[in-house]
Coordinates of C-alpha atoms and ligand atoms in Angstrom, one line a residue:
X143 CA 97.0 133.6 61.9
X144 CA 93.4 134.6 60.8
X145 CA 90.9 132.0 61.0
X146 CA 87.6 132.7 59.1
X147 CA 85.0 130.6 57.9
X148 CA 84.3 130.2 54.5
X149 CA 81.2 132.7 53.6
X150 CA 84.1 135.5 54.4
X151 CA 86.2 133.9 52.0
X152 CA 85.6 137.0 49.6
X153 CA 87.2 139.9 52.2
X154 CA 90.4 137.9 52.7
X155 CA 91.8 137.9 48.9
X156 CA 95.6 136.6 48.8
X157 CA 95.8 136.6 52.8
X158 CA 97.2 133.5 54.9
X159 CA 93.8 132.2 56.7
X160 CA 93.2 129.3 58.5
X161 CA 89.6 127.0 58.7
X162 CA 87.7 124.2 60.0
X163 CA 85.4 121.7 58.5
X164 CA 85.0 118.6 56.7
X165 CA 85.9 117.3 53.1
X166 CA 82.6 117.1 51.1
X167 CA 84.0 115.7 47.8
X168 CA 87.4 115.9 46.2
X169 CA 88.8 115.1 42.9
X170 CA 92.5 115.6 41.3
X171 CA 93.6 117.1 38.0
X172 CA 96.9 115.9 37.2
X173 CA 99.6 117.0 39.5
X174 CA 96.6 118.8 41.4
X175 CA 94.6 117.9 44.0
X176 CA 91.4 119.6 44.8
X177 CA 89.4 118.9 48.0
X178 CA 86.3 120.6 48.8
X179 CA 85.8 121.2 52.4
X180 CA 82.6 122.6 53.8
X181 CA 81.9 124.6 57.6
X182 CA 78.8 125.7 58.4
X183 CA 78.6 128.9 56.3
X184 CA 79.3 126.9 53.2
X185 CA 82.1 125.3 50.5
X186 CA 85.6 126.0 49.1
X187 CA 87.5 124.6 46.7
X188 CA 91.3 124.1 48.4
X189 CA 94.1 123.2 46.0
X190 CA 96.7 120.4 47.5
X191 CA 100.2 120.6 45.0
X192 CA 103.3 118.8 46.0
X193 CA 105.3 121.6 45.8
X194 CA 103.1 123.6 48.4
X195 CA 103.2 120.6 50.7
X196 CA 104.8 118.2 52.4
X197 CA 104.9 114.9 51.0
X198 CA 103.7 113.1 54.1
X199 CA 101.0 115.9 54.3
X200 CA 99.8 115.4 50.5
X201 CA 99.3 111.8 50.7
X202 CA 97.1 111.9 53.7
X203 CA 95.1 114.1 51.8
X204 CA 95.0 112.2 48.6
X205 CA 93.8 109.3 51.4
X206 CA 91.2 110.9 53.4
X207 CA 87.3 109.4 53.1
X208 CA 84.9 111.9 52.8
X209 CA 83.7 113.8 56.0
X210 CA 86.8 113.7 57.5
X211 CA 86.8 116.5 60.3
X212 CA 90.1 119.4 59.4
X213 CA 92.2 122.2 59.8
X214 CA 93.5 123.6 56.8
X215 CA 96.1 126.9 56.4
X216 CA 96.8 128.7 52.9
X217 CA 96.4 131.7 50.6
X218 CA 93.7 133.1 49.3
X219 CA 93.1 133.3 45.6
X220 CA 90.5 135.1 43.0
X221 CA 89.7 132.3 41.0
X222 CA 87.1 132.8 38.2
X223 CA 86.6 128.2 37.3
X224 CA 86.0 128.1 41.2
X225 CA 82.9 127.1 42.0
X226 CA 82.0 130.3 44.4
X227 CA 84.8 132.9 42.8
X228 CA 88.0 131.9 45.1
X229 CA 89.7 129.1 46.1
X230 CA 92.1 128.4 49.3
X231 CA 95.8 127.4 47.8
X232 CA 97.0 124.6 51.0
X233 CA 99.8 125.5 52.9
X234 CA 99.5 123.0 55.5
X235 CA 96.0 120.3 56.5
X236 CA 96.1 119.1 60.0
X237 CA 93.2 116.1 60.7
X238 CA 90.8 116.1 63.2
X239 CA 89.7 113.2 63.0
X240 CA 89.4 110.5 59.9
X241 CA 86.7 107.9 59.7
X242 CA 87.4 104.5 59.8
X243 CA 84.4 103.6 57.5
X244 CA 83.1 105.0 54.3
X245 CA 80.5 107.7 54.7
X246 CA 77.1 106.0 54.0
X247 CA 75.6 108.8 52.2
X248 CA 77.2 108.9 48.7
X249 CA 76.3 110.5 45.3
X250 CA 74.1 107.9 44.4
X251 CA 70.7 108.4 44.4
X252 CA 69.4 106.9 47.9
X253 CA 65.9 106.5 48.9
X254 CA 64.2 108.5 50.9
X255 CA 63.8 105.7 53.7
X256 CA 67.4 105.1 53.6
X257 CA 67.8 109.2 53.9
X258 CA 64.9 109.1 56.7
X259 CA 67.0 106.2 58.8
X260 CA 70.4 108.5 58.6
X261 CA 68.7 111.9 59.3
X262 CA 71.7 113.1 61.9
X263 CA 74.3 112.4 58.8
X264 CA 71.7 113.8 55.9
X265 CA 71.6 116.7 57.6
X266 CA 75.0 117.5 56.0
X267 CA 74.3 117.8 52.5
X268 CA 74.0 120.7 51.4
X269 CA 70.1 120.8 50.2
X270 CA 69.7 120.3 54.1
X271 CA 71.9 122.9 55.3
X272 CA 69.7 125.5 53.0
X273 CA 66.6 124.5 54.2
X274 CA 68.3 124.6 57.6
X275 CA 69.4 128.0 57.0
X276 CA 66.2 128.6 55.4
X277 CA 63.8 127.5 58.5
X278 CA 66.4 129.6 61.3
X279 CA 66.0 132.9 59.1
X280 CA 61.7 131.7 59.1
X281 CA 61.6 131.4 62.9
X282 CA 64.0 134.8 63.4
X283 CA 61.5 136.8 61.1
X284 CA 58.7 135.8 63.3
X285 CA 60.3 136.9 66.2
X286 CA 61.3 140.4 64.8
X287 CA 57.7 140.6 63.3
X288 CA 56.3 140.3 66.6
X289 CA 58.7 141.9 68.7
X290 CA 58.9 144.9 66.8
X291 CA 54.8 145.4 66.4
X292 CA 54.4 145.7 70.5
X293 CA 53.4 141.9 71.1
X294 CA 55.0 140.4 74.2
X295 CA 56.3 136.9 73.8
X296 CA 54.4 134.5 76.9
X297 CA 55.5 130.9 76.8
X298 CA 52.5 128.4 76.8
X299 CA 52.5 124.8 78.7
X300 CA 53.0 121.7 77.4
X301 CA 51.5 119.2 79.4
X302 CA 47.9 120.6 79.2
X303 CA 44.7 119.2 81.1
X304 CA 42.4 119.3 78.3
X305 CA 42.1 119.4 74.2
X306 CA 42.0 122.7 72.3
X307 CA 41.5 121.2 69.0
X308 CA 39.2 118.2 69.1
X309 CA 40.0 115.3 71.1
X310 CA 40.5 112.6 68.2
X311 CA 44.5 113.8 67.5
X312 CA 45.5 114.3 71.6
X313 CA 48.7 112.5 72.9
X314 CA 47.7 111.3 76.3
X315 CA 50.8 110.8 79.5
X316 CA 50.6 109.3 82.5
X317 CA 50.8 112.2 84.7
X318 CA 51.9 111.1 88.3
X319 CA 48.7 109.3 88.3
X320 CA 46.7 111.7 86.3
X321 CA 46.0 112.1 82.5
X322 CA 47.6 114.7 80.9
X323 CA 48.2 115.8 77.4
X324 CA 50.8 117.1 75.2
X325 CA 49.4 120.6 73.8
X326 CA 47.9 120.9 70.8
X327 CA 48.1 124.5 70.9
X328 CA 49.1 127.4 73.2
X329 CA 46.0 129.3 71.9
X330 CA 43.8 129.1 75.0
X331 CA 46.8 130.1 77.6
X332 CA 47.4 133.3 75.3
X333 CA 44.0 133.9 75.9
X334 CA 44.4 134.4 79.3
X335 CA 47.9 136.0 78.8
X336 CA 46.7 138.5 76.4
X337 CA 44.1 139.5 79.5
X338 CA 47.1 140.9 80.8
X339 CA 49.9 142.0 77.8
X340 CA 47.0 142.9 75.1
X341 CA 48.9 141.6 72.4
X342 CA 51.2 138.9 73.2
X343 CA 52.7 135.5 71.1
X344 CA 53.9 132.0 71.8
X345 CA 56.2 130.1 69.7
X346 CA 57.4 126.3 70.2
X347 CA 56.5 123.0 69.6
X348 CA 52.8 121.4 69.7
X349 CA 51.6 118.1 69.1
X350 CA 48.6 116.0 67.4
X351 CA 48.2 112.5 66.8
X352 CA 48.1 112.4 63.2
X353 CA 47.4 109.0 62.3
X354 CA 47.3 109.6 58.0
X355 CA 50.4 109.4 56.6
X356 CA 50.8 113.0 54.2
X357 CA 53.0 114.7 52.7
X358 CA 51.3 118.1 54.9
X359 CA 51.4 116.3 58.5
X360 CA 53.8 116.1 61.3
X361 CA 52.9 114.8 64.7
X362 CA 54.8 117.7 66.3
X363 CA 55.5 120.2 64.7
X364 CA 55.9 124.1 65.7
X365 CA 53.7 127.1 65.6
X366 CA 53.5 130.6 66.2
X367 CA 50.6 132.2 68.3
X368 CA 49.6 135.6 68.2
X369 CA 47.0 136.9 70.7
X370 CA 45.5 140.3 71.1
X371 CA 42.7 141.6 73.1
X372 CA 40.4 144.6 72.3
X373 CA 40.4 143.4 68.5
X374 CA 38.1 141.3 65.9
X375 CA 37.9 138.9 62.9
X376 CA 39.7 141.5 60.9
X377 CA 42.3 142.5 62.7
X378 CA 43.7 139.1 63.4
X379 CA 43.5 138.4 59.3
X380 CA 45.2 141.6 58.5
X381 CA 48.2 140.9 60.8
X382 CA 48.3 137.2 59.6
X383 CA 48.7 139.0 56.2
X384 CA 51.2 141.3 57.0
X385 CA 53.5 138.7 58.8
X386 CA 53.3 136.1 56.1
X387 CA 54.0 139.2 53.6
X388 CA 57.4 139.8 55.7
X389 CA 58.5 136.4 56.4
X390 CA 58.8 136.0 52.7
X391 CA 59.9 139.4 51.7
X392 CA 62.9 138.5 54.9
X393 CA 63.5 135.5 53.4
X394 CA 63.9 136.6 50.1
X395 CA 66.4 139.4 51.1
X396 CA 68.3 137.1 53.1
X397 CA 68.3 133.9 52.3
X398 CA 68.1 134.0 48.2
X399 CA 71.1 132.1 48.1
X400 CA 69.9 129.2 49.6
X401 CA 66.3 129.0 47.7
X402 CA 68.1 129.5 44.5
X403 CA 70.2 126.4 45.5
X404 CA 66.9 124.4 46.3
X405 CA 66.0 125.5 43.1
X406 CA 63.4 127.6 43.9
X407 CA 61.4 129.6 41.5
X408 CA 61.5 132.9 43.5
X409 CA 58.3 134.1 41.0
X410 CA 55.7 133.4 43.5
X411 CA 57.4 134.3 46.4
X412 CA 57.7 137.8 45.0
X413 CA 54.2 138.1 44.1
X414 CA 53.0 137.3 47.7
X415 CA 52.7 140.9 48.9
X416 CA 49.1 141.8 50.4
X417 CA 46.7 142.5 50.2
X418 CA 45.6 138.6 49.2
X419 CA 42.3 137.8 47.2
X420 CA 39.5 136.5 50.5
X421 CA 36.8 134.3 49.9
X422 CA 34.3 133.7 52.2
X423 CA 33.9 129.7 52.5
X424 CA 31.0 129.5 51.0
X425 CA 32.2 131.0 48.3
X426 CA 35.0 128.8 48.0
X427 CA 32.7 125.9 47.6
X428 CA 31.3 127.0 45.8
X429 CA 34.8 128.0 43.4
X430 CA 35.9 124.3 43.8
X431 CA 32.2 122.8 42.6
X432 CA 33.2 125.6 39.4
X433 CA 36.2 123.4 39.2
X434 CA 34.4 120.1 39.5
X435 CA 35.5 119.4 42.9
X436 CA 31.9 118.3 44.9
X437 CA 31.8 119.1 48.4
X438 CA 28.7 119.7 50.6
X439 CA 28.2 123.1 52.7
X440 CA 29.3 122.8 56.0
X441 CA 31.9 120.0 55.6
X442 CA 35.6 120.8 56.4
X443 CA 37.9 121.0 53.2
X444 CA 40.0 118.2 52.7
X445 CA 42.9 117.5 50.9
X446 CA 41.7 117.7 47.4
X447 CA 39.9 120.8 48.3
X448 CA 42.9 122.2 50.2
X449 CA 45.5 121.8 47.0
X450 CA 42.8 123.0 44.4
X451 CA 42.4 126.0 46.3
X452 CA 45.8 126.2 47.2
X453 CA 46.5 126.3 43.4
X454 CA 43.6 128.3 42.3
X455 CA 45.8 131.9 42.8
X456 CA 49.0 133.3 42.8
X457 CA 48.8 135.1 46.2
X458 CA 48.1 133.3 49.5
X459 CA 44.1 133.2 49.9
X460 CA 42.3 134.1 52.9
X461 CA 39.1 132.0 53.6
X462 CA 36.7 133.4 56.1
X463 CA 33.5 132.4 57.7
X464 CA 33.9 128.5 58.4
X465 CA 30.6 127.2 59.6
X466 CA 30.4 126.4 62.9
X467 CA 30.6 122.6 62.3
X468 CA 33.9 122.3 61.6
X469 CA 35.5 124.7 63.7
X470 CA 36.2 124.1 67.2
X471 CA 34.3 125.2 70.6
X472 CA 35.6 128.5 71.2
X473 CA 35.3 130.1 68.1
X474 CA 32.9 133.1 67.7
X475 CA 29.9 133.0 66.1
X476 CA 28.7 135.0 63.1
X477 CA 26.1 137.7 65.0
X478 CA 24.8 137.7 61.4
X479 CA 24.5 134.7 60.5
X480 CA 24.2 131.9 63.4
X481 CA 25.4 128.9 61.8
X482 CA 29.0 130.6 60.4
X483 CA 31.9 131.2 62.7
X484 CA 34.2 134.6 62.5
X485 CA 36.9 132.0 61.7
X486 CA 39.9 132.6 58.8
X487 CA 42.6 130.3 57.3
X488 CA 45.3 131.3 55.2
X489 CA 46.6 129.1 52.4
X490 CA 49.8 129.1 50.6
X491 CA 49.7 129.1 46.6
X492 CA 51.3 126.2 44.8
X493 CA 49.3 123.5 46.5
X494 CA 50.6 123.6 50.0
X495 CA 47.1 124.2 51.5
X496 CA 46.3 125.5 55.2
X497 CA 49.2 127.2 56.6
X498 CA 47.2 129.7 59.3
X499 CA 44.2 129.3 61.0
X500 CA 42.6 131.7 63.6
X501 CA 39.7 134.1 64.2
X502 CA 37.8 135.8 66.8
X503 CA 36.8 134.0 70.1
X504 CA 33.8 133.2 71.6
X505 CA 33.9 136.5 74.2
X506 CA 30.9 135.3 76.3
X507 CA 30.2 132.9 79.2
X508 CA 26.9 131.2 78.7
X509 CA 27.4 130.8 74.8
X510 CA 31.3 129.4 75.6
X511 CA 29.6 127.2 78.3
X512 CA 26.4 126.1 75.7
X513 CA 29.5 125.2 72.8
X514 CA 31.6 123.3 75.8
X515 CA 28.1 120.9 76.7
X516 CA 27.3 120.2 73.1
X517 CA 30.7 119.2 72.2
X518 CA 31.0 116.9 75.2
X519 CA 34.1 118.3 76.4
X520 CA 34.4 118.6 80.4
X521 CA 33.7 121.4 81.6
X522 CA 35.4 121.1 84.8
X523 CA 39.1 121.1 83.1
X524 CA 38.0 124.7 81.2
X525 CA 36.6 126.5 84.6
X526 CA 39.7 128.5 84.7
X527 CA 39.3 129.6 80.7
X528 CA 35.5 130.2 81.2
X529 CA 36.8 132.6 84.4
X530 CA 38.9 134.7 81.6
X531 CA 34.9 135.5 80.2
X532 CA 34.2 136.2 84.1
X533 CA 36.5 139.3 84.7
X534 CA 36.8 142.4 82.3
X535 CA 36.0 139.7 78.9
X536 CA 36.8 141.8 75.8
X537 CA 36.4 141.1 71.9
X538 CA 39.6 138.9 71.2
X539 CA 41.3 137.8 68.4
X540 CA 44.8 135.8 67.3
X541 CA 45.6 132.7 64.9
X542 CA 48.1 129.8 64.7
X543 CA 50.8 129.7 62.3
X544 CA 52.5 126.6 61.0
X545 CA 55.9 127.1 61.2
X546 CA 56.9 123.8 58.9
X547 CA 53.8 124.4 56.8
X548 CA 54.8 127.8 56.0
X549 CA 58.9 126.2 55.2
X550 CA 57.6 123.7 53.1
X551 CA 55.8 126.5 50.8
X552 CA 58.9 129.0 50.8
X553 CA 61.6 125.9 50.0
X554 CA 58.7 124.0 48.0
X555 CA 59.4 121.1 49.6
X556 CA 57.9 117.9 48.2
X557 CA 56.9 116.7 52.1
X558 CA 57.2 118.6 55.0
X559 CA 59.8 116.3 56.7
X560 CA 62.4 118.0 54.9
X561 CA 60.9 121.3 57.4
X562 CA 62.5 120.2 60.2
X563 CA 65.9 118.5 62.0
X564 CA 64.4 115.7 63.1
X565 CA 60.3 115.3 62.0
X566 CA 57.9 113.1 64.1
X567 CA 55.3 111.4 62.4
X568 CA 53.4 108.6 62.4
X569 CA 55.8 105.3 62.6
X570 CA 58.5 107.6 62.9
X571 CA 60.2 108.4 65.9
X572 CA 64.0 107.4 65.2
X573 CA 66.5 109.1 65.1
Ligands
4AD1214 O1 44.3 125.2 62.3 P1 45.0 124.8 63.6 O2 44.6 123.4 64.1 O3 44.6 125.9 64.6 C1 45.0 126.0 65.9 O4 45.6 125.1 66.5 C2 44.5 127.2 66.6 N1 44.4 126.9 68.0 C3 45.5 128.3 66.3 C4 45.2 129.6 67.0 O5 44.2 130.2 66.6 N2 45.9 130.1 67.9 O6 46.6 124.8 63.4 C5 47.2 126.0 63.0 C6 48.2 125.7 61.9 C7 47.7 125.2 60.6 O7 47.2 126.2 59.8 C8 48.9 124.5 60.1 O8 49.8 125.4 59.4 C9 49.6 124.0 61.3 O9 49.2 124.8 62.4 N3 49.3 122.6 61.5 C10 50.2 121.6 61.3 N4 51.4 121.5 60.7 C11 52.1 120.4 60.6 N5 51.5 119.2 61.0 C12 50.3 119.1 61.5 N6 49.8 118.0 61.9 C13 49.6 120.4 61.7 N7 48.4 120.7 62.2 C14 48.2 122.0 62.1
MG1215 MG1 43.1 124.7 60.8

């Protein structure tokens, strides 16, 4: 007997097949009896009749909760009122296992505490299995991105002796008597690593101590880190461009199915081909003050700022040129123009704000050293990335991607908890 699973449904017209998975929802239409079972690949329509079964076998159907675990056998059939084109005709339903209780997620609308509290079931509907499908297809496209352009993946730390990006967000551990802390970013180990690869890339989870509660913040959350030495300001933005270009563009080819289920309006998406509009930040100032949105010069953007600009263009928008007050210690300074950094962020359109942020490091050891004093951080736990500035130091350049950031824009999710299995933020740890 063939088993398949249900997205192969199509190449097994009127052939015997067997599957596995769970009834989502059924529903009966006289002497019919339709149960809609779903595997990981997706749903079908099966059709329970009397005469096709057993009778023992058709009441236990008729009886069975929802998310009960199955086997089912039967014939395929073309069927144009079923939802997906075919439909499985029963021949025989063996049960894995049927719950005792009634599944606590039900049609009714339930809020999104109640959702938040029975994550490990939720993840079982089906607007969670496309954005699950959604984020594996994300995080595969980075990997081919990178993989296939000559960068070398290097794995960074987590337990890290020291911040990389300001010590207000750091998770602190005991570490066997010492204090360590859970990274906030792999950037400063690719440094080193990209000393020895040229153009290398990290990829897992990092963490910071977020303690707002938004709709754009996770406590840990994953990123993606490219590195490469022997390269500048503008080489690091036009690969950021090109790899947020193809993400989409793989997303789109491959997972349409599942956006269009989210209800996704796939316009935008298939506008964001490069190159994308760049404003340098002063110039974005001074765009937002156009828009009556006051900011001073030199402040960071927040989140007003973030979603106007965000909003202000159909493409993603590169921002350049950060001054160096709110930037952190080891970005390079503008040879032009002291006060400025040779920073970049990317932001999505449709209001989903900073999604990359990167530049060019600071490539020299006394002006490293000068930025590590005046920002108080000790200088003792950064010896061994001030050495990387001692031996063969080279223009280098990379950024940070947010991988639930960059989700959250391609599913336009309402909050990026939706991003990911099982999101950490603050007063939220469970399950
Ligand atoms: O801008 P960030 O803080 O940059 C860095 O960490 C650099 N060290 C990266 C580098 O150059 N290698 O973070 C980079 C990206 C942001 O643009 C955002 O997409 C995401 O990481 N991010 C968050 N995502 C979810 N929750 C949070 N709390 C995030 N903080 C940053
Ligand atoms: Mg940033």
């Amino acid at each position: 007997m063939k088993e398949i699973r249900i997205e192969e449904i199509g190449q097994n017209s009127e052939e015997e097949v067997t599957l596995k998975g769970w009834v989502y929802n059924k529903r009966s239409s006289g002497k019919i009896f339709f149960l809609l079972i779903r595997d990981g690949t997706g749903i079908l329509q099966t059709v329970a009749t009397k005469g096709a079964l057993s009778e023992e076998i058709f009441s236990r159907i008729i009886s069975l909760p929802l998310e009960s675990s199955l086997w089912v056998k039967g014939t395929v059939r073309e069927d144009g009122r079923a939802p997906g084109g075919y439909e499985l005709v029963l021949s025989d339903v063996e049960v894995v296992h049927q719950p005792k209780e009634d599944y606590p997620i039900g049609p009714k609308d339930h809020g999104v505490a109640f959702l938040m509290e029975h994550r490990h079931l939720w993840l079982r509907s089906r607007r969670q299995h496309a954005i699950l499908r959604v984020r594996a297809e994300v995080v595969k496209a980075i990997r081919d991105y990178f993989d296939g352009n000559g960068f070398i993946l290097v794995d960074a730390p987590i337990f890290t002796p020291a911040a990389c990006e300001g010590t207000t967000t750091l998770f602190e551990t005991d570490y066997f008597g010492e204090k360590a802390y859970l990274s906030q970013s792999g950037q400063l180990y690719m440094e080193s690593a990209c000393f020895s690869l040229e153009k290398v890339y990290c990829f897992g989870p990092t963490f910071r101590a977020e303690k707002s509660k938004t709709r754009r913040h996770l406590t840990e959350f994953w990123m993606v880190e490219p590195e490469m030495a022997f390269a500048h300001l503008n080489d690091a933005i036009q690969l950021g461009e090109n790899l947020v270009a193809f993400v989409v563009e793989r997303v789109l080819e491959r997972r349409r199915k599942e956006l269009e289920f989210l209800g996704r309006d796939l316009t935008p998406l298939e506008k964001a081909k490069p190159p994308y509009p760049r404003l340098t930040y002063e110039e974005a100032v001074e765009f937002l003050k156009n828009k009556g949105i006051e900011m001073e010069q030199g402040e960071d953007f927040g989140a007003p700022q973030e979603t106007a600009l965000s909003e202000g263009f159909e493409k993603p928008l590169i921002i350049t040129h950060f001054p160096a007050s709110c930037k952190a210690f080891y970005m390079k300074r503008d040879p032009e123009r002291e006060d400025l950094t040779l920073s970049f962020d990317i932001f999505s359109p449709e209001g989903y704000g900073e999604i990359m942020g990167g530049g060019e490091r600071e490539d020299d050891l006394l002006a490293l050293e000068r930025k590590i004093d005046e920002d108080h951080l000790s200088k003792k736990n950064f010896e061994w990335y001030l050495d990387l500035r001692r031996y063969g130091s080279v223009p280098h350049a990379g950024f940070g991607l947010g991988l639930e950031r960059t989700i959250g824009w391609i599913c336009k999710l309402p909050h990026l908890r939706e991003s990911i299995p099982f999101p950490r933020m603050l007063e939220k740890v469970y399950p």
